[in-house]
Coordinates of N, CA and C in Angstrom, one line a residue:
M1 N 58.4 53.8 156.3 CA 58.1 54.5 155.0 C 58.6 53.7 153.8
A2 N 57.8 53.5 152.8 CA 58.2 52.7 151.6 C 59.5 53.2 151.0
V3 N 60.3 52.3 150.5 CA 61.6 52.6 149.9 C 61.4 53.6 148.8
D4 N 60.3 53.4 148.0 CA 60.1 54.3 146.9 C 59.1 55.4 147.1
A5 N 59.0 55.9 148.4 CA 58.0 56.9 148.8 C 58.1 58.1 147.9
F6 N 59.3 58.4 147.4 CA 59.6 59.7 146.7 C 59.9 59.4 145.2
A7 N 59.6 58.2 144.7 CA 59.9 57.8 143.4 C 59.4 58.9 142.4
G8 N 60.3 59.3 141.5 CA 60.0 60.3 140.5 C 59.8 61.7 141.0
K9 N 60.0 62.0 142.3 CA 59.9 63.3 142.8 C 61.3 64.0 142.8
A10 N 61.3 65.3 142.8 CA 62.5 66.1 142.9 C 62.5 66.9 144.2
A11 N 63.7 66.9 144.8 CA 63.8 67.6 146.1 C 65.0 68.5 146.1
I12 N 64.8 69.7 146.7 CA 65.9 70.6 146.9 C 66.2 70.6 148.4
I13 N 67.5 70.3 148.8 CA 67.9 70.2 150.2 C 69.0 71.2 150.4
T14 N 68.7 72.2 151.3 CA 69.8 73.1 151.7 C 70.6 72.6 152.9
G15 N 71.8 73.1 153.0 CA 72.7 72.6 154.1 C 73.0 71.1 153.9
A16 N 73.1 70.7 152.6 CA 73.3 69.3 152.3 C 74.8 68.8 152.4
S17 N 75.6 69.7 152.8 CA 77.1 69.4 152.8 C 77.4 68.6 154.0
R18 N 76.6 68.6 155.1 CA 77.0 67.9 156.3 C 75.8 67.8 157.2
G19 N 76.0 67.0 158.3 CA 75.0 67.0 159.4 C 73.6 66.5 158.9
I20 N 72.6 67.2 159.4 CA 71.2 66.8 159.2 C 70.9 67.0 157.7
G21 N 71.4 68.0 157.1 CA 71.1 68.2 155.6 C 71.6 67.1 154.8
R22 N 72.8 66.6 155.1 CA 73.4 65.5 154.3 C 72.6 64.3 154.6
A23 N 72.2 64.0 155.8 CA 71.3 62.9 156.2 C 70.0 62.9 155.4
V24 N 69.4 64.1 155.4 CA 68.1 64.2 154.6 C 68.3 63.9 153.1
A25 N 69.4 64.5 152.6 CA 69.6 64.3 151.1 C 69.8 62.8 150.8
I26 N 70.7 62.2 151.5 CA 71.0 60.8 151.2 C 69.7 59.9 151.5
M27 N 69.0 60.2 152.5 CA 67.8 59.4 152.9 C 66.7 59.5 151.8
I28 N 66.5 60.8 151.4 CA 65.4 61.0 150.4 C 65.7 60.4 149.1
A29 N 67.0 60.5 148.7 CA 67.5 59.9 147.5 C 67.3 58.3 147.5
G30 N 67.6 57.8 148.7 CA 67.5 56.3 148.9 C 66.0 55.9 148.8
R31 N 65.1 56.8 148.9 CA 63.7 56.5 148.8 C 63.1 57.0 147.5
G32 N 64.0 57.3 146.5 CA 63.5 57.5 145.2 C 63.6 58.9 144.6
A33 N 63.9 59.9 145.4 CA 63.9 61.2 144.9 C 65.2 61.6 144.1
Y34 N 65.0 62.5 143.1 CA 66.1 63.2 142.5 C 66.4 64.4 143.5
V35 N 67.7 64.8 143.6 CA 68.0 65.7 144.6 C 68.9 66.9 144.1
V36 N 68.6 68.1 144.5 CA 69.5 69.2 144.2 C 70.1 69.6 145.6
L37 N 71.4 69.5 145.7 CA 72.1 69.8 146.9 C 72.6 71.2 146.9
V38 N 72.2 71.9 148.0 CA 72.6 73.4 148.1 C 73.4 73.6 149.3
G39 N 74.5 74.4 149.1 CA 75.3 74.7 150.3 C 76.5 75.6 149.9
R40 N 77.3 75.9 150.8 CA 78.5 76.8 150.5 C 79.7 76.1 150.2
D41 N 79.9 74.8 150.6 CA 81.1 74.1 150.5 C 81.0 73.1 149.4
H42 N 81.5 73.4 148.2 CA 81.4 72.5 147.1 C 82.0 71.2 147.3
A43 N 83.2 71.1 147.9 CA 83.8 69.8 148.1 C 83.0 68.9 149.0
A44 N 82.4 69.5 150.1 CA 81.6 68.7 151.0 C 80.3 68.3 150.3
L45 N 79.7 69.1 149.5 CA 78.5 68.8 148.7 C 78.8 67.6 147.7
A46 N 80.0 67.6 147.2 CA 80.5 66.5 146.3 C 80.5 65.2 147.0
E47 N 80.9 65.3 148.3 CA 80.9 64.0 149.1 C 79.5 63.5 149.3
T48 N 78.6 64.4 149.6 CA 77.2 64.0 149.7 C 76.7 63.4 148.3
Q49 N 77.1 64.0 147.2 CA 76.7 63.6 145.9 C 77.2 62.2 145.7
Q50 N 78.4 61.9 146.1 CA 79.0 60.6 146.0 C 78.2 59.5 146.7
A51 N 77.8 59.9 147.9 CA 76.9 59.0 148.7 C 75.6 58.7 148.1
I52 N 75.0 59.7 147.4 CA 73.8 59.6 146.7 C 73.9 58.7 145.5
A53 N 75.1 58.9 144.8 CA 75.3 58.0 143.6 C 75.3 56.6 144.0
A54 N 75.7 56.2 145.2 CA 75.6 54.8 145.6 C 74.2 54.3 145.7
T55 N 73.2 55.2 145.9 CA 71.8 54.8 145.9 C 71.2 54.6 144.5
G56 N 72.0 55.0 143.5 CA 71.5 54.9 142.1 C 70.7 56.1 141.7
Q57 N 70.6 57.1 142.5 CA 69.8 58.3 142.1 C 70.7 59.4 141.6
A58 N 70.1 60.3 140.8 CA 70.8 61.5 140.2 C 70.7 62.6 141.2
S59 N 71.7 63.5 141.2 CA 71.7 64.7 142.0 C 72.5 65.8 141.3
Q60 N 72.2 67.0 141.7 CA 72.9 68.2 141.1 C 73.4 69.0 142.3
I61 N 74.4 69.8 142.1 CA 75.0 70.7 143.1 C 74.8 72.1 142.8
V62 N 74.4 72.9 143.7 CA 74.3 74.4 143.6 C 75.1 75.0 144.8
T63 N 76.2 75.7 144.5 CA 77.0 76.3 145.6 C 76.7 77.8 145.7
G64 N 76.4 78.2 146.9 CA 76.2 79.7 147.1 C 75.7 80.0 148.5
E65 N 75.6 81.3 148.8 CA 75.1 81.8 150.0 C 73.6 81.9 150.0
L66 N 72.8 81.3 150.9 CA 71.4 81.4 150.9 C 70.9 82.8 151.2
R67 N 71.7 83.6 151.8 CA 71.3 85.0 152.0 C 71.1 85.8 150.7
D68 N 71.7 85.2 149.6 CA 71.6 85.8 148.3 C 70.5 85.1 147.6
P69 N 69.4 85.9 147.2 CA 68.3 85.3 146.5 C 68.7 84.6 145.2
Q70 N 69.8 85.0 144.6 CA 70.2 84.3 143.4 C 70.6 82.9 143.6
T71 N 71.0 82.5 144.8 CA 71.3 81.1 145.0 C 70.0 80.3 145.0
A72 N 69.0 80.8 145.6 CA 67.7 80.1 145.5 C 67.2 80.0 144.1
A73 N 67.3 81.1 143.3 CA 66.9 81.1 141.9 C 67.7 80.0 141.1
R74 N 69.0 79.9 141.4 CA 69.8 78.9 140.7 C 69.4 77.5 141.1
A75 N 69.1 77.3 142.3 CA 68.6 76.0 142.8 C 67.4 75.5 142.0
C76 N 66.4 76.5 141.9 CA 65.2 76.2 141.2 C 65.4 75.9 139.7
E77 N 66.3 76.7 139.1 CA 66.6 76.6 137.7 C 67.3 75.2 137.4
T78 N 68.1 74.8 138.4 CA 68.8 73.6 138.2 C 67.9 72.4 138.4
A79 N 67.0 72.5 139.3 CA 66.0 71.4 139.5 C 65.1 71.2 138.2
L80 N 64.6 72.4 137.7 CA 63.8 72.3 136.5 C 64.5 71.8 135.3
A81 N 65.7 72.2 135.1 CA 66.5 71.8 134.0 C 66.8 70.3 134.1
A82 N 67.1 69.8 135.3 CA 67.6 68.4 135.4 C 66.4 67.5 135.6
F83 N 65.4 67.9 136.3 CA 64.3 67.0 136.7 C 62.9 67.4 136.3
G84 N 62.7 68.7 135.9 CA 61.5 69.1 135.4 C 60.5 69.6 136.4
R85 N 60.8 69.5 137.7 CA 59.8 69.8 138.7 C 60.5 70.0 140.1
V86 N 59.8 70.5 141.1 CA 60.3 70.6 142.4 C 59.1 70.2 143.3
D87 N 59.2 69.0 144.0 CA 58.2 68.5 144.8 C 58.4 68.7 146.3
V88 N 59.7 68.8 146.7 CA 60.0 68.9 148.1 C 61.1 70.0 148.3
L89 N 60.9 70.8 149.2 CA 62.0 71.8 149.7 C 62.3 71.5 151.1
A90 N 63.5 71.1 151.5 CA 63.9 71.0 152.9 C 64.9 72.0 153.2
N91 N 64.5 73.0 154.0 CA 65.4 74.1 154.4 C 66.2 73.7 155.7
I92 N 67.3 73.1 155.5 CA 68.0 72.5 156.6 C 69.2 73.4 157.0
A93 N 69.7 74.2 156.0 CA 70.9 75.0 156.3 C 70.7 76.0 157.4
G94 N 71.8 76.2 158.2 CA 71.7 77.2 159.3 C 73.0 77.4 160.0
A95 N 73.0 78.3 160.9 CA 74.2 78.6 161.7 C 73.8 78.4 163.2
Y96 N 74.8 78.0 164.0 CA 74.5 77.6 165.4 C 75.6 78.2 166.3
P97 N 75.7 79.6 166.3 CA 76.7 80.2 167.2 C 76.2 80.2 168.6
T98 N 77.1 80.2 169.5 CA 76.8 80.4 170.9 C 77.5 81.5 171.5
A99 N 76.8 82.5 172.2 CA 77.4 83.6 172.8 C 76.3 84.2 173.7
L100 N 76.7 84.6 174.9 CA 75.8 85.4 175.7 C 75.5 86.7 175.0
L101 N 74.3 87.3 175.1 CA 73.9 88.4 174.3 C 74.8 89.5 174.3
C102 N 75.3 89.9 175.4 CA 76.2 91.1 175.5 C 77.6 90.8 174.9
D103 N 77.9 89.6 174.6 CA 79.1 89.2 174.0 C 79.0 89.0 172.5
T104 N 77.8 89.2 171.9 CA 77.6 89.0 170.5 C 78.1 90.2 169.8
T105 N 78.5 90.0 168.5 CA 78.9 91.1 167.6 C 77.8 91.3 166.6
D106 N 77.9 92.5 165.9 CA 77.0 92.8 164.9 C 77.0 91.7 163.8
T107 N 78.2 91.2 163.5 CA 78.4 90.2 162.5 C 77.7 88.9 162.9
L108 N 77.9 88.5 164.1 CA 77.2 87.3 164.6 C 75.7 87.4 164.5
V109 N 75.2 88.5 164.9 CA 73.7 88.7 164.8 C 73.2 88.6 163.4
S110 N 73.8 89.4 162.5 CA 73.3 89.4 161.1 C 73.5 88.1 160.4
E111 N 74.7 87.4 160.7 CA 74.9 86.1 160.0 C 74.0 85.1 160.5
T112 N 73.6 85.1 161.8 CA 72.7 84.1 162.3 C 71.3 84.3 161.7
I113 N 70.8 85.5 161.8 CA 69.5 85.8 161.2 C 69.4 85.5 159.7
E114 N 70.5 85.8 159.0 CA 70.5 85.6 157.6 C 70.5 84.1 157.2
A115 N 71.4 83.3 158.0 CA 71.5 81.9 157.7 C 70.2 81.1 158.0
N116 N 69.6 81.5 159.2 CA 68.5 80.6 159.7 C 67.2 81.1 159.2
L117 N 67.0 82.4 159.1 CA 65.7 82.9 158.7 C 65.6 83.5 157.3
V118 N 66.5 84.3 156.9 CA 66.5 84.9 155.6 C 66.7 83.9 154.5
G119 N 67.6 82.9 154.8 CA 67.8 81.9 153.8 C 66.6 81.0 153.6
T120 N 65.9 80.7 154.6 CA 64.6 80.0 154.5 C 63.6 80.8 153.7
I121 N 63.5 82.1 154.0 CA 62.5 82.9 153.3 C 62.9 82.9 151.8
N122 N 64.2 83.1 151.5 CA 64.6 83.2 150.1 C 64.3 82.0 149.3
M123 N 64.5 80.8 149.9 CA 64.2 79.5 149.3 C 62.7 79.4 149.0
C124 N 61.9 79.7 150.0 CA 60.5 79.6 149.9 C 60.0 80.5 148.8
R125 N 60.5 81.7 148.7 CA 60.0 82.7 147.7 C 60.3 82.2 146.3
A126 N 61.4 81.4 146.2 CA 61.8 80.9 144.9 C 61.0 79.7 144.5
V127 N 60.8 78.8 145.5 CA 60.2 77.5 145.2 C 58.7 77.5 145.1
L128 N 58.0 78.2 146.0 CA 56.6 78.2 146.1 C 55.9 78.4 144.8
P129 N 56.3 79.4 144.0 CA 55.6 79.6 142.7 C 55.6 78.4 141.8
L130 N 56.7 77.6 141.9 CA 56.8 76.4 141.0 C 55.8 75.4 141.6
M131 N 55.7 75.2 142.9 CA 54.8 74.2 143.5 C 53.4 74.6 143.2
I132 N 53.1 75.9 143.2 CA 51.7 76.4 142.9 C 51.3 76.0 141.5
V133 N 52.2 76.2 140.6 CA 51.9 75.8 139.2 C 51.7 74.3 139.1
Q134 N 52.5 73.5 139.8 CA 52.3 72.1 139.8 C 51.0 71.6 140.4
G135 N 50.6 72.5 141.4 CA 49.4 72.1 142.1 C 49.6 71.3 143.4
E136 N 50.9 71.1 143.7 CA 51.3 70.3 144.9 C 52.7 70.6 145.2
G137 N 53.0 70.3 146.5 CA 54.4 70.4 147.0 C 54.5 70.4 148.5
A138 N 55.6 70.1 149.0 CA 55.8 70.1 150.5 C 57.1 70.8 150.8
V139 N 57.0 71.7 151.8 CA 58.1 72.4 152.3 C 58.3 72.0 153.8
V140 N 59.6 71.7 154.1 CA 59.9 71.4 155.5 C 61.0 72.3 156.0
N141 N 60.8 73.2 157.0 CA 61.8 74.1 157.5 C 62.4 73.5 158.8
M142 N 63.5 74.0 159.1 CA 64.2 73.5 160.3 C 64.2 74.5 161.5
S143 N 63.6 74.1 162.5 CA 63.6 74.9 163.8 C 64.4 74.2 164.8
S144 N 64.3 74.6 166.0 CA 65.1 74.1 167.1 C 64.3 74.2 168.4
T145 N 64.6 73.3 169.4 CA 64.1 73.4 170.7 C 64.4 74.8 171.3
A146 N 65.5 75.4 170.9 CA 65.9 76.7 171.5 C 64.9 77.7 171.2
A147 N 64.0 77.6 170.3 CA 63.0 78.6 170.0 C 62.0 78.6 171.2
R148 N 61.9 77.5 172.0 CA 60.9 77.5 173.1 C 61.5 77.2 174.4
F149 N 62.8 76.8 174.4 CA 63.4 76.4 175.7 C 64.5 77.4 176.0
P150 N 64.4 78.3 176.9 CA 65.4 79.3 177.2 C 66.7 78.7 177.5
T151 N 67.7 79.1 176.8 CA 69.1 78.5 177.0 C 70.1 79.6 176.9
P152 N 70.9 79.8 178.0 CA 71.9 80.8 177.9 C 72.9 80.5 176.8
G153 N 73.2 81.6 176.1 CA 74.2 81.5 175.0 C 73.5 81.3 173.6
L154 N 72.2 81.1 173.6 CA 71.5 80.9 172.3 C 70.4 81.9 172.0
S155 N 70.5 83.1 172.6 CA 69.5 84.1 172.5 C 69.2 84.5 171.0
V156 N 70.3 84.8 170.3 CA 70.1 85.2 168.9 C 69.6 84.0 168.0
Y157 N 70.2 82.9 168.3 CA 69.8 81.7 167.6 C 68.4 81.4 167.8
A158 N 68.0 81.5 169.1 CA 66.6 81.2 169.4 C 65.6 82.1 168.7
A159 N 66.0 83.4 168.6 CA 65.2 84.4 168.0 C 65.0 84.0 166.5
S160 N 66.1 83.6 165.8 CA 66.0 83.2 164.4 C 65.1 82.0 164.2
K161 N 65.2 81.0 165.1 CA 64.4 79.8 164.9 C 62.9 80.1 165.3
A162 N 62.7 81.0 166.3 CA 61.3 81.3 166.6 C 60.7 82.0 165.3
G163 N 61.5 82.8 164.6 CA 61.0 83.4 163.4 C 60.7 82.4 162.3
V164 N 61.5 81.3 162.3 CA 61.2 80.3 161.3 C 59.9 79.6 161.6
E165 N 59.6 79.4 162.9 CA 58.3 78.8 163.2 C 57.1 79.6 162.9
A166 N 57.2 80.9 163.2 CA 56.1 81.9 162.8 C 56.0 82.0 161.3
F167 N 57.1 82.0 160.6 CA 57.1 82.1 159.1 C 56.4 80.8 158.6
T168 N 56.7 79.7 159.1 CA 56.2 78.4 158.7 C 54.7 78.4 158.8
R169 N 54.1 78.8 159.9 CA 52.7 78.8 160.1 C 52.0 79.8 159.1
A170 N 52.6 81.0 159.0 CA 52.0 82.0 158.1 C 52.0 81.6 156.6
V171 N 53.1 81.0 156.2 CA 53.2 80.6 154.8 C 52.2 79.4 154.5
A172 N 52.1 78.5 155.5 CA 51.2 77.4 155.4 C 49.8 77.9 155.2
A173 N 49.4 78.9 155.9 CA 48.1 79.5 155.7 C 47.9 80.1 154.4
E174 N 48.9 80.8 153.9 CA 48.9 81.5 152.7 C 48.7 80.6 151.5
Y175 N 49.4 79.4 151.5 CA 49.5 78.6 150.3 C 48.8 77.3 150.4
A176 N 48.0 77.1 151.4 CA 47.1 75.9 151.4 C 46.0 76.2 150.4
P177 N 45.4 75.1 149.8 CA 45.5 73.7 150.1 C 46.6 73.0 149.3
H178 N 47.2 73.6 148.3 CA 48.0 72.8 147.4 C 49.4 72.6 147.9
V179 N 50.0 73.5 148.7 CA 51.3 73.3 149.2 C 51.3 73.2 150.7
R180 N 51.9 72.2 151.2 CA 52.0 72.0 152.7 C 53.3 72.5 153.2
V181 N 53.3 73.3 154.3 CA 54.5 73.9 154.9 C 54.5 73.5 156.4
N182 N 55.5 72.8 156.8 CA 55.7 72.4 158.2 C 57.2 72.6 158.6
A183 N 57.4 72.4 159.8 CA 58.8 72.5 160.3 C 59.1 71.4 161.3
V184 N 60.4 71.0 161.4 CA 60.8 70.1 162.4 C 61.6 70.9 163.4
S185 N 61.3 70.8 164.7 CA 62.0 71.4 165.8 C 62.9 70.4 166.4
A186 N 64.2 70.5 166.0 CA 65.2 69.5 166.4 C 65.8 69.8 167.8
G187 N 65.9 68.8 168.6 CA 66.6 68.9 169.9 C 68.1 68.8 169.6
P188 N 68.9 68.8 170.6 CA 70.3 68.7 170.4 C 70.7 67.4 169.6
T189 N 71.4 67.6 168.6 CA 71.7 66.5 167.6 C 73.2 66.4 167.5
M190 N 73.7 65.2 167.4 CA 75.2 65.0 167.3 C 75.7 65.2 165.9
T191 N 75.7 66.5 165.5 CA 76.4 66.9 164.3 C 77.8 67.3 164.6
D192 N 78.6 67.5 163.6 CA 80.0 67.9 163.8 C 80.0 69.3 164.6
A193 N 79.1 70.2 164.3 CA 79.1 71.5 164.9 C 78.8 71.3 166.4
V194 N 77.8 70.5 166.7 CA 77.5 70.2 168.1 C 78.6 69.5 168.9
A195 N 79.3 68.6 168.2 CA 80.4 67.9 168.8 C 81.5 68.9 169.2
A196 N 81.7 69.8 168.3 CA 82.7 70.8 168.6 C 82.3 71.7 169.8
L197 N 81.1 72.0 169.9 CA 80.6 72.8 171.0 C 80.7 72.0 172.3
M198 N 80.4 70.8 172.2 CA 80.5 69.9 173.4 C 81.9 69.9 174.0
A199 N 82.9 69.9 173.1 CA 84.3 69.8 173.5 C 84.7 71.0 174.3
S200 N 84.0 72.2 174.2 CA 84.4 73.3 175.0 C 83.2 73.8 175.8
D201 N 82.0 73.9 175.2 CA 80.8 74.3 175.9 C 81.0 75.4 176.9
E202 N 81.6 76.5 176.4 CA 81.9 77.6 177.3 C 80.7 78.2 178.0
T203 N 79.6 78.3 177.3 CA 78.4 78.9 177.8 C 77.5 78.0 178.6
G204 N 77.8 76.7 178.5 CA 77.0 75.7 179.2 C 75.7 75.4 178.4
A205 N 75.6 75.9 177.2 CA 74.4 75.7 176.4 C 74.1 74.2 176.1
V206 N 75.1 73.5 175.6 CA 74.8 72.1 175.2 C 74.5 71.2 176.4
S207 N 75.3 71.3 177.5 CA 75.1 70.5 178.6 C 73.7 70.8 179.3
A208 N 73.3 72.1 179.3 CA 72.1 72.5 179.9 C 70.9 71.8 179.2
V209 N 70.9 71.8 177.9 CA 69.8 71.3 177.1 C 69.8 69.8 177.2
T210 N 71.0 69.1 177.1 CA 71.1 67.7 177.1 C 70.6 67.1 178.4
S211 N 71.0 67.7 179.5 CA 70.6 67.2 180.8 C 69.1 67.2 181.1
A212 N 68.4 68.0 180.3 CA 67.0 68.1 180.5 C 66.2 67.1 179.7
L213 N 66.9 66.3 178.9 CA 66.2 65.4 178.0 C 65.8 64.1 178.7
P214 N 64.6 63.7 178.7 CA 64.2 62.4 179.3 C 64.9 61.2 178.7
L215 N 65.2 61.2 177.4 CA 66.0 60.1 176.8 C 67.4 60.1 177.1
L216 N 67.9 61.2 177.7 CA 69.3 61.3 178.2 C 70.4 61.1 177.2
R217 N 70.1 61.5 176.0 CA 71.1 61.5 174.9 C 70.8 62.5 173.8
L218 N 71.8 62.8 173.0 CA 71.5 63.6 171.8 C 70.9 62.7 170.7
G219 N 70.2 63.4 169.8 CA 69.7 62.7 168.7 C 70.8 62.5 167.6
T220 N 70.4 61.8 166.6 CA 71.4 61.6 165.5 C 70.8 62.3 164.2
P221 N 71.7 62.7 163.3 CA 71.2 63.3 162.1 C 70.1 62.5 161.4
D222 N 70.3 61.1 161.4 CA 69.3 60.3 160.7 C 67.9 60.3 161.4
E223 N 67.9 60.5 162.7 CA 66.7 60.5 163.4 C 65.9 61.8 163.1
I224 N 66.6 62.9 162.9 CA 66.0 64.2 162.5 C 65.5 64.1 161.1
A225 N 66.4 63.4 160.3 CA 66.0 63.3 158.8 C 64.7 62.5 158.7
E226 N 64.5 61.5 159.5 CA 63.3 60.7 159.4 C 62.1 61.6 159.6
A227 N 62.2 62.5 160.6 CA 61.1 63.4 160.8 C 60.8 64.4 159.7
V228 N 61.9 64.8 159.1 CA 61.8 65.7 157.9 C 61.1 64.9 156.7
L229 N 61.5 63.7 156.5 CA 61.0 62.9 155.4 C 59.5 62.6 155.6
F230 N 59.1 62.4 156.9 CA 57.7 62.2 157.2 C 56.9 63.4 156.7
L231 N 57.3 64.6 157.1 CA 56.5 65.8 156.8 C 56.6 66.1 155.3
A232 N 57.6 65.6 154.6 CA 57.7 65.8 153.1 C 56.9 64.8 152.3
S233 N 56.5 63.7 153.0 CA 55.9 62.6 152.3 C 54.4 62.6 152.3
P234 N 53.8 61.8 151.4 CA 52.3 61.7 151.4 C 51.7 61.2 152.7
R235 N 52.6 60.6 153.5 CA 52.1 60.1 154.8 C 51.6 61.2 155.7
S236 N 52.0 62.4 155.5 CA 51.6 63.5 156.3 C 50.7 64.5 155.5
S237 N 49.9 63.9 154.6 CA 49.1 64.7 153.6 C 48.0 65.5 154.3
F238 N 47.7 65.3 155.5 CA 46.7 66.1 156.2 C 47.3 67.0 157.3
I239 N 48.6 67.2 157.2 CA 49.3 68.0 158.1 C 50.0 69.2 157.5
T240 N 49.6 70.4 157.9 CA 50.3 71.6 157.4 C 50.3 72.7 158.5
G241 N 51.3 73.6 158.5 CA 51.4 74.6 159.5 C 51.8 74.1 160.9
Q242 N 52.4 73.0 160.9 CA 52.7 72.4 162.2 C 54.2 72.3 162.5
I243 N 54.5 72.3 163.8 CA 55.9 72.1 164.2 C 56.1 70.7 164.8
L244 N 56.8 69.8 164.2 CA 57.0 68.5 164.7 C 58.3 68.5 165.6
H245 N 58.1 68.2 166.9 CA 59.2 68.2 167.8 C 59.9 66.9 167.9
A246 N 61.2 66.9 167.5 CA 62.0 65.7 167.6 C 63.2 66.0 168.5
N247 N 62.9 65.8 169.8 CA 63.9 66.4 170.8 C 64.1 65.5 172.0
G248 N 63.9 64.2 171.9 CA 64.2 63.4 173.0 C 63.3 63.6 174.2
G249 N 62.1 64.2 174.0 CA 61.2 64.5 175.1 C 61.4 65.7 175.9
G250 N 62.3 66.6 175.3 CA 62.7 67.8 176.1 C 61.6 68.8 176.3
L251 N 60.6 68.8 175.6 CA 59.5 69.7 175.8 C 58.2 69.1 176.2
M252 N 58.2 67.8 176.7 CA 57.0 67.1 176.9 C 56.2 67.8 178.1
A253 N 56.8 68.6 178.9 CA 56.1 69.3 180.0 C 55.4 70.6 179.4

């Protein structure tokens, strides 16, 4: 992908404080985009902003809970005030709890659905009207292999990500032809959260998924970010309503 593939474009990246979200934010800035970084941890977002500054690009920070529609509204307001437009929305933020269903709590269920599905819905509701006025835009949501690969300990997480995939297809149909909406279904990726799970792996969720991968390793945040940027870029201009699987071959059967 050309270094300046996103030159003059403005992107909103959720979950930009760490992991895949941080990788997406730094990578898209390095390819020319102005970036609004959205997340709950201001100090961690500031670290991402520092890394982006090294690329020579401008960025802004919006701190808040994505379950709150006002956070999405502030992200849009910030992008318009600083950059005058929103060309890309990458919904990367999410929660990855593991627990067998009968061991889950009401809080775990609600927080997982809110983080993974409601937050994605809130951001799309805020951003899509801006893209419609512009006449163009690209939305990339984050799904997971868990949405299609039954894994003990990930039932609630799987339900939330299956919802993201259904939502992605429906919104793509609603807002074509001007706005493209796709999702990346990530396989197990070596983020800090997954590394912590691997250290204990009480439910066997991580080891079960990893052992099924033909590539016999976890992905990296940068590898998933490359998939996100492809779907956000003009190189995927004839692709919408699709789920791109980046999972080490885990679903090839």
